[in-house]
Amino acid sequence: MTVKPPYDLLFEPVRIGPVTAPNRFFQVPHCNGFGHLRPRGLAAMRGMKAEGGWGVVCTEEVEIHPTSEISPAIEGRIWDDRDIPAHRLVTDAIHAHGALAGIELVHNGLHAPNRISRLPPMAPSAAPVDSSDPLQARAMDLTDIRNFRRWHREAALRAKAAGYDIVYAYAAHGMSTLMHFMQLRHNQRCDEYGGSLENRVRLTREVISEIKDAVGDSCAVAFRFAVDELLGEEGLSVEGETRDIVGLLAELPDLWDVNVSGWANDSATARFEPVEGYQESYTAFVKSMTSKPVVGVGRFTSPDAMVSQVRRGVLDLIGAARPSIADPFLPAKIRDDRIEAIRECIGCNICVSGDYLNVPIRCTQNPTMGEEWRRGWHPEKIAPKASDDRVLVVGGGPSGLECALQLGQRGYRVTLAEGSSALGGRSLLESRLPGLSSTARVKDYREGLLKTMAGVEIYLESPLDSDAILEFGFPHVFLATGSAWRRDGTGRENHRPLRGLERLPVFTPDDIMAGKLPAGGRVTVFDDDHYYLGGVIAEKLADTGCDVTLVTPALTVSAWTDFTLEQDKIITRLLEKNVELTVRRNIAEVLPGGLRLACTHTGRTENLEADALVLVTARDANDALYRSLSAEPDRLSVAGIRSLQRIGDCLAPGTIANAVYLGHLAAQNFQGEDWDAALFRREMTALA
């Protein structure tokens, strides 16, 4: 197939040292929760990217030695030859589809507390490790440095034996020893590896050179470098030393992979970096300083933005981590002129949370991500229908949309009934809150495809009660009727309704999203949910002129967003908007004109003046329709209804990602395996 201009530019081959990438689509290294513990799942996930058209598919960071392991995080390992077979699974899966395989070698230095190996961490200079472990890294002596170089060389040779085409040296995200040597705050050495910039770059030069000497005959050598830490004078920056670093190393690697640091900036959520290509202002200079190809990222999902990057000389290769997770087939869809079918990343960082929680990766937009091996799911293929039965899906939120879409893909005749005037449910409502506009992509992608399916009928403003469902007589009914935020304060901290709620105007997130806002004055947002919504609502109310206090029983604000790399940014945003933050406090009682707060540790109380209260606590499943129907099995039988199932928040309120996943799971298992039989495959440790 001939690719139409201007997108044909994206499918040009790119020479990288001794190898050639078949196109400009480059899946940069990203963590995933599979790593050295789940090699089969890892290989299937990476192979899916290659099948989808990514010309280069890289690993996560791969630890080269036990003096650098960041357990319990599950990353790659290539400590010795016993690791090679697992890596061969990955490279074989990638090569099967004609893509190049890249491996990112890493020594984490003071970022690695070595909780399993228990070996003393090492760093340019003695310093506490940058985790909370009560442990210090020791300063590397010259013997350590020689060993460090040898470990990289040996790891590169193992990578070559495992079939990798591109071998990385890694100095990004503030997480690697090579970067620590460059940073003045971490390098106080007085020998040839400290002091001047040239000395601080010396180790990186040696490592890249020695990797090239070891494997450069057949493997390209890439250098991943953070050009700006966004710390001003406290860190490496474009205005400071990084231009000189690029100048010192310009022609040494075969490929430059450039980004900003730390990880929370490189993988910023759409709430804080809504613009595609947001890193360009930092990384664009690199291309002018080297003749070698440059890859960079920016949450690229638009092929026009990608073409612009190449034509303007910003990048040679379009790097992606999160967009390749949301849609492993993004390149193929551009190639096949199916741009409208791209499943665009929403920048929510649910994918990142998997790495932090040490579980396989997941994605809001792509429920098959992480399930390629253990469930056998494919993002673009699904088993055909098992019968000609008709299906009714009640509710057009994230779960109902996904379920209807996949049932339609299978070839079933589907009727989707939504009670409101628009599809999307909570994904549409939340998209109207500050910074969450990309959440609408959950609706847009599914609605767009559903409307092209001849076998799918969509009815808006069609609330259905049990009598109507029984009258229609669909053989199979899926209820995706969502959930509602509780108005009584019940949640994690309070297991009974709050006392005195009648004394203040009380609002829930559902009220705020429906446009029903406090009249102004002093508003308290009580966040016992601990994810993003409490902070977003506090921000919205501050923007309307309210004097906002956010109260939470947790140790910090929006605690769970630490797993999505945005907690610090959320707190900063709220403080900038003059939101008062009160942590470790529960509501003991609602008073006339205020609240009595109790310390979650001591029980000591204090009063807080308030004119209104917003409760972000827990949700109730909207399952009354299910309970009504399931209570009368005889009527179901008479009506010809053979199966009735709840999905999404109607089954168990959770994240949007969870709702989409449950909708997909229901559609995959429909008229096939039951839930118990459909349990995923496990990767078992082999006992010799």
XYZ file of C-alpha atoms in Angstrom:
688
model
C 0.000 0.000 0.000
C 1.258 3.470 -0.900
C 1.012 5.883 2.011
C -0.642 9.166 1.127
C 1.292 12.418 1.441
C 2.168 14.087 3.700
C 2.258 11.051 5.970
C 4.531 9.090 3.644
C 7.338 11.062 5.282
C 6.715 9.114 8.492
C 7.336 5.804 6.746
C 10.772 6.597 5.400
C 13.569 4.344 6.722
C 16.119 5.964 9.030
C 19.718 4.811 9.310
C 20.934 4.474 12.918
C 24.591 3.484 12.940
C 24.853 -0.039 11.534
C 21.075 -0.689 11.546
C 18.102 0.835 9.756
C 14.727 1.599 11.290
C 11.948 0.745 8.813
C 10.062 3.963 9.615
C 10.120 6.973 11.946
C 7.865 5.504 14.662
C 9.971 4.835 17.728
C 8.593 3.348 20.945
C 11.020 4.762 23.479
C 11.888 2.800 26.639
C 9.043 2.685 29.144
C 8.360 0.766 32.345
C 5.481 -1.683 32.428
C 5.351 -3.885 35.540
C 6.406 -7.028 33.622
C 10.193 -6.765 33.643
C 12.311 -9.678 34.786
C 9.411 -11.341 36.636
C 6.947 -11.690 33.747
C 8.950 -12.227 30.546
C 6.152 -13.845 28.516
C 3.767 -11.000 29.170
C 6.534 -8.532 28.399
C 7.387 -10.191 25.086
C 3.746 -10.306 23.973
C 3.212 -6.650 24.847
C 6.344 -5.478 23.006
C 5.557 -7.740 20.066
C 2.111 -6.158 19.772
C 3.762 -2.749 19.324
C 5.883 -4.149 16.486
C 2.835 -5.750 14.878
C 1.137 -2.371 15.053
C 3.869 -0.747 12.982
C 6.321 0.769 15.449
C 9.650 0.603 13.622
C 11.696 0.520 16.827
C 10.447 -1.053 20.052
C 12.549 -0.655 23.196
C 12.592 -2.234 26.631
C 12.124 -0.539 29.960
C 15.272 0.333 31.908
C 17.289 -2.856 32.300
C 19.501 -3.153 35.386
C 23.049 -4.264 34.607
C 24.285 -5.282 38.068
C 23.033 -6.154 41.589
C 24.586 -2.933 42.917
C 21.759 -1.202 41.062
C 18.347 -2.712 41.697
C 15.250 -0.793 42.622
C 13.044 -3.506 44.087
C 10.150 -3.751 44.604
C 9.825 -1.981 41.244
C 9.857 -4.632 38.529
C 12.283 -3.532 35.832
C 14.375 -5.500 33.366
C 17.600 -7.231 34.355
C 20.610 -8.420 32.422
C 22.917 -9.263 35.317
C 24.371 -12.402 33.757
C 23.910 -14.881 30.921
C 20.936 -16.512 32.646
C 18.893 -13.432 31.729
C 19.523 -13.806 28.003
C 16.727 -16.341 27.217
C 14.058 -14.033 28.662
C 15.364 -11.157 26.565
C 15.413 -13.412 23.517
C 11.647 -13.858 23.941
C 11.314 -10.081 23.618
C 13.612 -9.592 20.641
C 12.078 -12.534 18.767
C 8.588 -11.084 19.290
C 9.730 -7.687 17.995
C 11.729 -9.044 15.052
C 8.800 -11.221 13.976
C 7.157 -8.064 12.642
C 10.229 -6.452 11.097
C 10.953 -3.908 13.826
C 14.237 -3.152 15.565
C 14.621 -4.037 19.245
C 16.282 -1.610 21.644
C 17.490 -2.160 25.208
C 18.068 0.594 27.768
C 20.960 -0.361 30.054
C 20.904 1.334 33.443
C 22.874 1.620 36.627
C 20.678 3.555 39.044
C 23.329 4.617 41.551
C 21.885 6.507 44.502
C 18.403 5.998 43.051
C 18.734 2.280 43.882
C 18.403 1.288 47.564
C 19.204 -2.354 46.655
C 16.546 -3.760 48.945
C 16.979 -7.326 47.685
C 20.684 -7.509 46.870
C 21.520 -5.547 50.056
C 24.726 -4.374 48.412
C 25.827 -0.837 49.286
C 24.538 1.637 46.680
C 27.185 3.606 44.807
C 27.268 7.204 43.622
C 29.761 9.816 42.415
C 29.952 11.143 45.977
C 28.689 9.806 49.282
C 25.061 10.815 49.864
C 21.744 9.486 51.165
C 19.817 7.452 48.603
C 16.999 9.433 47.034
C 14.286 7.086 48.282
C 13.066 7.236 51.866
C 15.277 4.307 52.889
C 17.539 5.121 55.872
C 20.576 4.332 53.778
C 23.491 6.144 52.169
C 25.319 5.496 48.935
C 29.093 5.309 49.119
C 31.398 7.291 46.864
C 32.766 5.275 43.937
C 36.529 4.918 43.855
C 38.514 4.324 40.666
C 38.166 0.563 40.995
C 34.381 0.980 41.203
C 34.475 3.138 38.091
C 36.480 0.529 36.189
C 33.970 -2.107 37.295
C 31.095 0.161 36.292
C 32.508 0.457 32.792
C 33.094 -3.287 32.613
C 29.505 -3.999 33.703
C 28.206 -1.858 30.844
C 30.443 -3.601 28.331
C 29.409 -7.055 29.550
C 25.730 -6.085 29.558
C 26.058 -4.774 26.005
C 27.571 -8.064 24.864
C 24.713 -9.953 26.501
C 22.248 -7.608 24.808
C 23.842 -8.375 21.461
C 23.661 -12.108 22.195
C 19.969 -11.667 23.066
C 19.309 -10.136 19.655
C 18.991 -6.433 20.387
C 19.692 -4.000 17.556
C 20.046 -0.804 19.617
C 21.846 -0.558 22.959
C 21.265 2.467 25.176
C 23.422 4.339 27.620
C 21.042 6.119 29.984
C 21.390 9.564 31.568
C 17.853 10.822 32.041
C 15.085 11.295 34.621
C 17.656 11.867 37.381
C 17.678 8.104 37.916
C 21.042 6.930 36.605
C 24.661 7.005 37.711
C 25.743 8.567 34.420
C 23.394 11.488 35.018
C 24.468 11.752 38.663
C 28.090 12.194 37.547
C 27.024 15.138 35.370
C 25.047 16.864 38.121
C 26.998 19.236 40.349
C 24.652 18.576 43.253
C 25.579 14.889 43.192
C 29.192 15.087 42.080
C 31.615 16.737 44.488
C 34.640 14.756 43.327
C 38.094 16.301 43.003
C 39.602 13.745 40.594
C 39.385 13.355 36.820
C 35.657 12.479 37.133
C 34.642 15.630 39.001
C 34.907 19.399 38.919
C 34.865 20.658 35.342
C 32.047 19.751 32.989
C 34.427 17.799 30.775
C 35.466 15.731 33.791
C 31.868 15.119 34.849
C 31.015 13.945 31.322
C 34.096 11.722 31.134
C 32.394 8.569 32.422
C 29.540 8.915 29.942
C 32.030 9.296 27.100
C 33.908 6.215 28.243
C 30.760 4.103 28.602
C 29.361 5.056 25.185
C 32.747 4.483 23.551
C 33.211 1.104 25.192
C 29.690 -0.061 24.291
C 30.421 0.908 20.682
C 33.709 -0.954 20.802
C 31.962 -4.057 22.166
C 28.887 -4.245 19.931
C 29.021 -1.333 17.501
C 29.785 -3.567 14.542
C 26.165 -4.733 14.454
C 24.283 -2.748 17.129
C 23.528 0.954 17.158
C 24.428 2.780 20.368
C 21.863 5.282 21.635
C 22.250 7.898 24.333
C 19.175 8.913 26.322
C 19.756 12.323 27.822
C 17.584 14.740 29.778
C 18.429 18.203 28.433
C 16.605 20.077 31.205
C 15.607 19.155 34.753
C 13.319 22.187 35.079
C 15.116 23.089 38.305
C 16.762 26.296 37.134
C 20.255 26.783 38.508
C 19.846 23.770 40.793
C 19.906 21.309 37.909
C 21.039 20.651 34.376
C 19.325 23.034 31.987
C 19.344 24.272 28.426
C 20.379 27.704 29.737
C 23.136 26.085 31.768
C 25.371 23.177 30.807
C 23.381 20.831 28.608
C 24.220 22.522 25.308
C 27.875 22.044 26.190
C 27.236 18.408 27.114
C 25.619 17.807 23.744
C 28.570 19.551 22.110
C 31.065 17.334 23.918
C 29.280 14.135 22.865
C 27.595 15.260 19.632
C 28.937 12.644 17.195
C 29.713 9.855 19.657
C 26.393 7.972 19.902
C 24.552 6.690 16.827
C 21.275 8.116 18.135
C 20.241 10.863 20.547
C 17.083 10.211 22.590
C 16.277 13.504 24.331
C 13.708 14.542 26.904
C 13.164 16.590 30.050
C 13.665 15.380 33.614
C 12.423 14.061 36.046
C 9.906 11.485 35.081
C 6.985 13.617 36.307
C 7.989 16.266 33.752
C 8.801 13.866 30.937
C 5.489 12.018 31.400
C 3.409 14.952 32.574
C -0.330 14.346 32.644
C -2.542 16.166 30.164
C -3.930 18.170 33.078
C -0.595 19.965 33.380
C 0.803 19.662 29.842
C -2.208 19.698 27.520
C -0.335 20.592 24.326
C 1.017 17.882 22.038
C 4.776 18.190 21.545
C 5.214 20.125 24.787
C 8.912 19.219 25.113
C 9.971 20.848 21.849
C 11.044 24.141 23.398
C 13.624 22.260 25.460
C 14.856 19.583 23.067
C 14.752 21.270 19.635
C 18.330 22.548 19.791
C 19.877 19.071 19.800
C 19.198 18.402 16.117
C 21.301 21.426 15.124
C 24.316 20.166 17.081
C 24.700 16.647 15.711
C 24.550 14.844 12.396
C 23.135 11.781 14.154
C 19.379 11.068 14.199
C 17.372 12.451 17.115
C 14.268 10.992 18.743
C 12.071 12.798 21.254
C 8.638 12.579 22.803
C 5.651 14.817 23.440
C 2.564 12.571 23.754
C 2.212 12.617 19.970
C -1.087 11.271 18.612
C -1.657 13.559 15.611
C 0.133 12.550 12.398
C 0.151 16.186 11.310
C 2.097 17.129 14.444
C 4.499 14.272 13.753
C 5.118 15.395 10.178
C 5.684 18.938 11.407
C 8.374 17.746 13.838
C 10.305 16.070 11.024
C 9.852 18.783 8.404
C 10.935 21.533 10.759
C 14.071 19.637 11.718
C 13.090 19.088 15.345
C 13.184 15.281 15.303
C 14.134 12.501 12.930
C 12.123 9.840 14.742
C 8.794 10.280 16.521
C 9.203 8.913 20.010
C 6.297 7.665 22.075
C 5.651 5.712 25.215
C 2.080 6.519 26.298
C 0.617 6.930 22.768
C 2.027 3.505 21.883
C 0.297 2.083 24.950
C -3.057 3.675 24.144
C -2.810 2.491 20.551
C -0.154 -0.055 19.601
C -1.503 0.162 16.037
C -1.181 3.934 15.706
C 1.447 3.703 12.913
C -0.564 1.110 10.995
C -3.677 3.283 11.160
C -1.790 6.240 9.726
C -0.304 3.999 7.033
C -3.720 2.586 6.134
C -5.444 6.005 6.109
C -7.526 5.133 9.183
C -6.597 8.164 11.244
C -10.113 8.466 12.648
C -9.625 5.042 14.274
C -6.603 6.099 16.334
C -7.178 5.455 20.030
C -5.653 8.650 21.399
C -3.813 8.765 24.707
C -5.654 10.900 27.265
C -2.533 11.576 29.357
C -3.985 10.208 32.594
C -0.918 8.126 33.582
C -2.853 5.078 34.705
C -0.102 3.295 32.771
C 2.520 4.786 35.094
C 0.630 3.626 38.174
C 1.212 0.015 37.177
C 4.953 0.508 37.466
C 4.628 2.213 40.847
C 2.320 -0.523 42.123
C 4.474 -3.341 40.653
C 1.664 -4.823 38.581
C 1.299 -5.280 34.814
C 0.643 -2.118 32.863
C -2.906 -0.948 32.166
C -4.447 1.852 30.095
C -7.705 3.806 30.236
C -8.099 3.900 26.474
C -6.726 0.447 25.663
C -8.116 -2.251 27.980
C -6.100 -4.933 26.163
C -2.798 -3.378 27.284
C -1.016 -5.832 29.568
C -3.424 -8.631 28.641
C -1.776 -9.711 25.378
C -0.282 -12.920 26.805
C -2.177 -13.645 29.972
C -5.657 -13.241 28.431
C -4.750 -13.464 24.746
C -6.343 -10.112 23.956
C -5.525 -8.087 20.853
C -6.285 -4.341 20.539
C -7.683 -4.681 17.013
C -9.044 -8.234 16.868
C -11.704 -10.077 18.821
C -13.429 -13.436 18.418
C -16.482 -13.435 16.129
C -19.993 -13.784 17.515
C -21.149 -17.134 18.862
C -24.808 -16.675 17.903
C -27.271 -14.360 16.184
C -28.699 -13.215 19.525
C -29.481 -9.536 19.968
C -27.955 -7.588 22.854
C -29.194 -4.559 24.796
C -26.654 -2.335 26.547
C -28.231 0.133 28.977
C -26.002 3.125 29.643
C -23.615 4.959 27.342
C -20.793 5.750 29.735
C -17.241 4.353 29.463
C -18.182 0.756 30.245
C -21.338 0.649 28.145
C -19.572 2.237 25.183
C -16.680 -0.235 25.336
C -18.983 -3.220 25.758
C -21.196 -2.139 22.849
C -18.170 -1.427 20.666
C -16.585 -4.815 21.221
C -19.861 -6.684 20.831
C -20.352 -4.782 17.585
C -16.835 -5.720 16.503
C -17.717 -9.347 17.165
C -20.715 -8.996 14.841
C -23.576 -8.978 17.307
C -26.630 -6.811 16.735
C -26.436 -4.291 19.564
C -28.847 -1.681 20.847
C -27.317 0.964 23.103
C -29.779 2.994 25.160
C -28.603 6.121 26.987
C -30.909 8.032 29.282
C -29.332 11.470 28.761
C -28.935 13.568 25.627
C -25.288 12.613 25.019
C -23.021 9.610 25.247
C -19.985 9.511 27.497
C -21.313 9.367 31.042
C -18.674 10.368 33.558
C -15.967 10.688 30.880
C -17.979 13.494 29.288
C -18.892 15.147 32.581
C -15.355 15.056 33.960
C -13.951 16.429 30.701
C -15.646 19.754 31.530
C -13.607 20.161 34.705
C -10.305 22.099 34.750
C -7.517 20.267 32.949
C -9.522 17.140 32.127
C -10.659 17.938 28.588
C -8.741 14.995 27.104
C -10.965 12.624 29.097
C -13.585 13.189 26.392
C -11.402 11.087 24.086
C -12.750 8.003 25.904
C -16.183 8.862 24.523
C -15.081 10.284 21.181
C -13.115 7.220 20.063
C -15.881 4.755 20.898
C -18.783 6.872 19.728
C -17.048 7.534 16.406
C -16.558 3.843 15.680
C -19.995 2.792 16.940
C -21.687 5.172 14.536
C -20.016 3.419 11.599
C -21.347 -0.031 12.559
C -24.433 -1.181 10.685
C -25.353 -3.659 13.403
C -25.377 -1.093 16.234
C -28.327 1.161 17.071
C -27.904 4.071 19.489
C -30.812 5.724 21.272
C -30.312 8.883 23.322
C -32.761 10.304 25.873
C -34.012 6.775 26.395
C -34.122 5.991 30.108
C -35.348 2.429 30.539
C -37.110 0.932 33.528
C -37.553 -2.762 34.214
C -40.944 -2.906 32.498
C -39.521 -1.453 29.302
C -36.594 -3.881 29.278
C -38.919 -6.822 29.865
C -41.230 -5.598 27.115
C -38.401 -5.342 24.569
C -37.407 -8.936 25.236
C -33.737 -8.770 24.275
C -32.163 -12.182 25.020
C -29.144 -10.538 26.668
C -28.945 -7.338 28.714
C -25.856 -5.512 29.995
C -26.511 -2.817 32.584
C -23.930 -0.012 32.564
C -25.928 2.468 34.600
C -22.944 3.906 36.426
C -22.782 5.199 39.968
C -23.570 8.286 42.044
C -21.466 10.096 44.626
C -22.767 9.728 48.155
C -24.177 12.785 49.879
C -23.852 11.572 53.472
C -20.067 11.558 53.930
C -19.753 7.780 54.138
C -16.437 6.576 52.743
C -13.042 5.275 53.777
C -12.771 7.268 56.987
C -16.418 7.454 58.002
C -18.467 4.278 57.987
C -21.639 6.043 59.086
C -23.275 9.245 57.793
C -21.861 12.488 59.155
C -23.799 14.206 61.901
C -25.440 17.563 61.232
C -25.426 17.570 57.423
C -28.744 19.426 57.463
C -26.938 22.463 58.923
C -25.001 23.358 55.744
C -25.624 23.284 52.005
C -24.045 19.990 50.860
C -22.801 19.267 47.360
C -21.301 16.221 45.635
C -19.076 15.924 42.558
C -22.210 15.060 40.583
C -23.651 18.462 41.526
C -20.479 20.288 40.535
C -20.253 18.485 37.186
C -23.937 19.270 36.541
C -23.253 22.978 37.081
C -24.847 23.197 40.514
C -22.261 25.182 42.475
C -22.067 26.785 45.902
C -23.184 30.396 45.882
C -19.726 31.542 46.954
C -18.118 32.367 50.250
C -16.243 29.784 52.302
C -16.413 26.287 50.805
C -14.848 23.158 52.256
C -14.050 20.268 49.951
C -13.785 17.081 51.985
C -11.674 14.610 49.985
C -11.857 11.031 51.221
C -11.416 9.689 47.675
C -7.700 10.624 47.428
C -7.482 10.549 43.624
C -7.666 13.572 41.301
C -11.307 14.659 41.588
C -11.184 16.380 44.983
C -8.300 18.585 43.873
C -9.925 19.356 40.522
C -13.164 20.419 42.214
C -11.266 22.597 44.680
C -9.504 24.241 41.734
C -12.785 24.828 39.904
C -14.429 26.403 42.931
C -11.420 28.627 43.533
C -11.703 29.781 39.923
C -15.323 30.799 40.557
C -14.248 33.039 43.443
C -14.942 30.778 46.398
C -12.674 30.807 49.428
C -11.770 27.106 49.353
C -10.348 24.807 52.003
C -9.537 21.227 51.039
C -9.705 18.866 53.997
C -8.529 15.256 53.790
C -7.979 12.486 56.348
C -4.954 11.335 54.325
C -1.369 12.242 55.088
C -1.252 14.422 51.992
C -3.501 15.911 49.329
C -4.667 13.711 46.423
C -2.545 10.901 47.828
C -3.134 8.311 45.074
C -1.924 10.700 42.380
C 1.607 10.065 43.576
C 1.285 6.921 41.449
C 0.402 9.005 38.385
C 3.289 11.466 38.791
C 1.073 14.502 39.388
C 0.692 14.923 43.122
C 3.337 17.631 43.463
C 1.832 19.539 40.559
C -1.661 19.262 42.039
C -0.522 20.647 45.380
C 1.395 23.462 43.679
C -1.636 24.362 41.551
C -3.940 24.466 44.570
C -1.536 26.604 46.588
C -1.152 28.993 43.653
C -4.928 29.357 43.632
C -4.919 30.099 47.378
C -6.707 26.894 48.331
C -6.085 26.159 52.014
C -4.854 22.570 52.465
C -5.687 20.745 55.689
C -4.460 17.163 55.986
C -4.935 14.410 58.588
C -8.309 15.811 59.579
C -11.690 14.122 59.524
C -15.104 15.754 59.849
C -16.426 14.957 63.313
C -19.633 16.956 62.927
C -21.263 19.563 60.720
C -22.075 22.732 62.659
C -24.192 25.762 61.852
C -21.800 27.852 59.776
C -18.932 25.402 59.858
C -17.394 22.045 60.669
C -15.811 20.385 63.655
C -12.634 18.675 62.457
C -10.854 15.910 64.345
C -7.186 15.003 64.056
C -6.933 11.481 62.639
C -4.075 10.705 65.038
C -5.034 12.277 68.358
C -8.761 12.946 68.001
C -8.269 16.582 69.056
C -10.895 18.825 67.534
C -10.928 22.276 66.000
C -13.592 24.307 64.255
C -13.522 25.477 60.652
C -15.901 28.123 59.329
C -17.745 27.125 56.163
C -20.758 28.254 54.162
C -20.976 25.081 52.064
C -19.540 21.567 52.011
C -18.550 19.424 49.025
C -18.253 15.727 49.849
C -15.872 13.674 47.684
C -16.084 10.397 49.552
C -17.592 7.229 48.056
C -20.045 6.230 45.357
C -23.097 4.012 45.267
C -23.598 1.779 42.249
C -26.728 2.709 40.319
C -27.921 -0.882 40.432
C -31.598 -0.442 41.306
C -32.565 -1.543 37.800
C -30.478 -4.690 38.163
C -31.943 -5.488 41.557
C -35.460 -4.973 40.239
C -34.944 -7.274 37.261
C -32.949 -9.974 39.030
C -35.511 -10.154 41.826
C -38.051 -11.636 39.402
C -36.333 -14.437 37.466
C -39.660 -15.824 36.285
C -40.507 -12.549 34.530
C -37.063 -12.567 32.895
C -37.696 -16.054 31.602
C -41.118 -15.180 30.251
C -39.655 -12.101 28.528
C -36.991 -14.263 26.886
C -34.078 -12.673 28.766
C -31.455 -15.382 29.168
C -28.631 -13.295 30.683
C -28.504 -10.131 32.765
C -25.174 -8.635 33.748
C -23.867 -5.495 35.455
C -20.689 -3.888 34.137
C -18.523 -0.902 35.003
C -19.403 1.351 37.909
C -22.813 -0.294 38.122
C -20.981 -3.427 39.244
C -18.218 -1.792 41.298
C -17.374 1.937 41.189
C -13.763 2.598 40.277
C -11.616 4.490 37.812
C -12.637 5.188 34.241
C -9.917 2.721 33.236
C -11.572 0.055 35.378
C -14.995 0.770 33.886
C -13.646 0.420 30.353
C -11.838 -2.783 31.307
C -14.956 -4.375 32.803
C -16.949 -3.483 29.693
C -14.294 -5.067 27.526
C -14.056 -8.169 29.725
C -17.818 -8.684 29.530
C -17.815 -8.412 25.745
C -14.841 -10.762 25.392
C -16.414 -13.434 27.610
C -19.966 -13.099 26.248
C -21.310 -16.510 25.224
C -17.928 -18.032 25.879
C -15.968 -18.692 29.015
C -17.448 -17.738 32.345
C -15.497 -15.540 34.745
C -13.861 -18.414 36.579
C -12.874 -20.243 33.405
C -11.575 -17.030 31.868
C -9.026 -16.309 34.574
C -5.783 -15.154 33.033
C -2.692 -17.302 32.613
C -0.035 -16.890 35.295
C 3.702 -16.814 34.792
C 5.016 -19.509 37.097
C 8.565 -19.798 38.365
C 10.156 -22.933 36.928
C 11.723 -25.243 39.501
C 14.720 -27.086 38.095
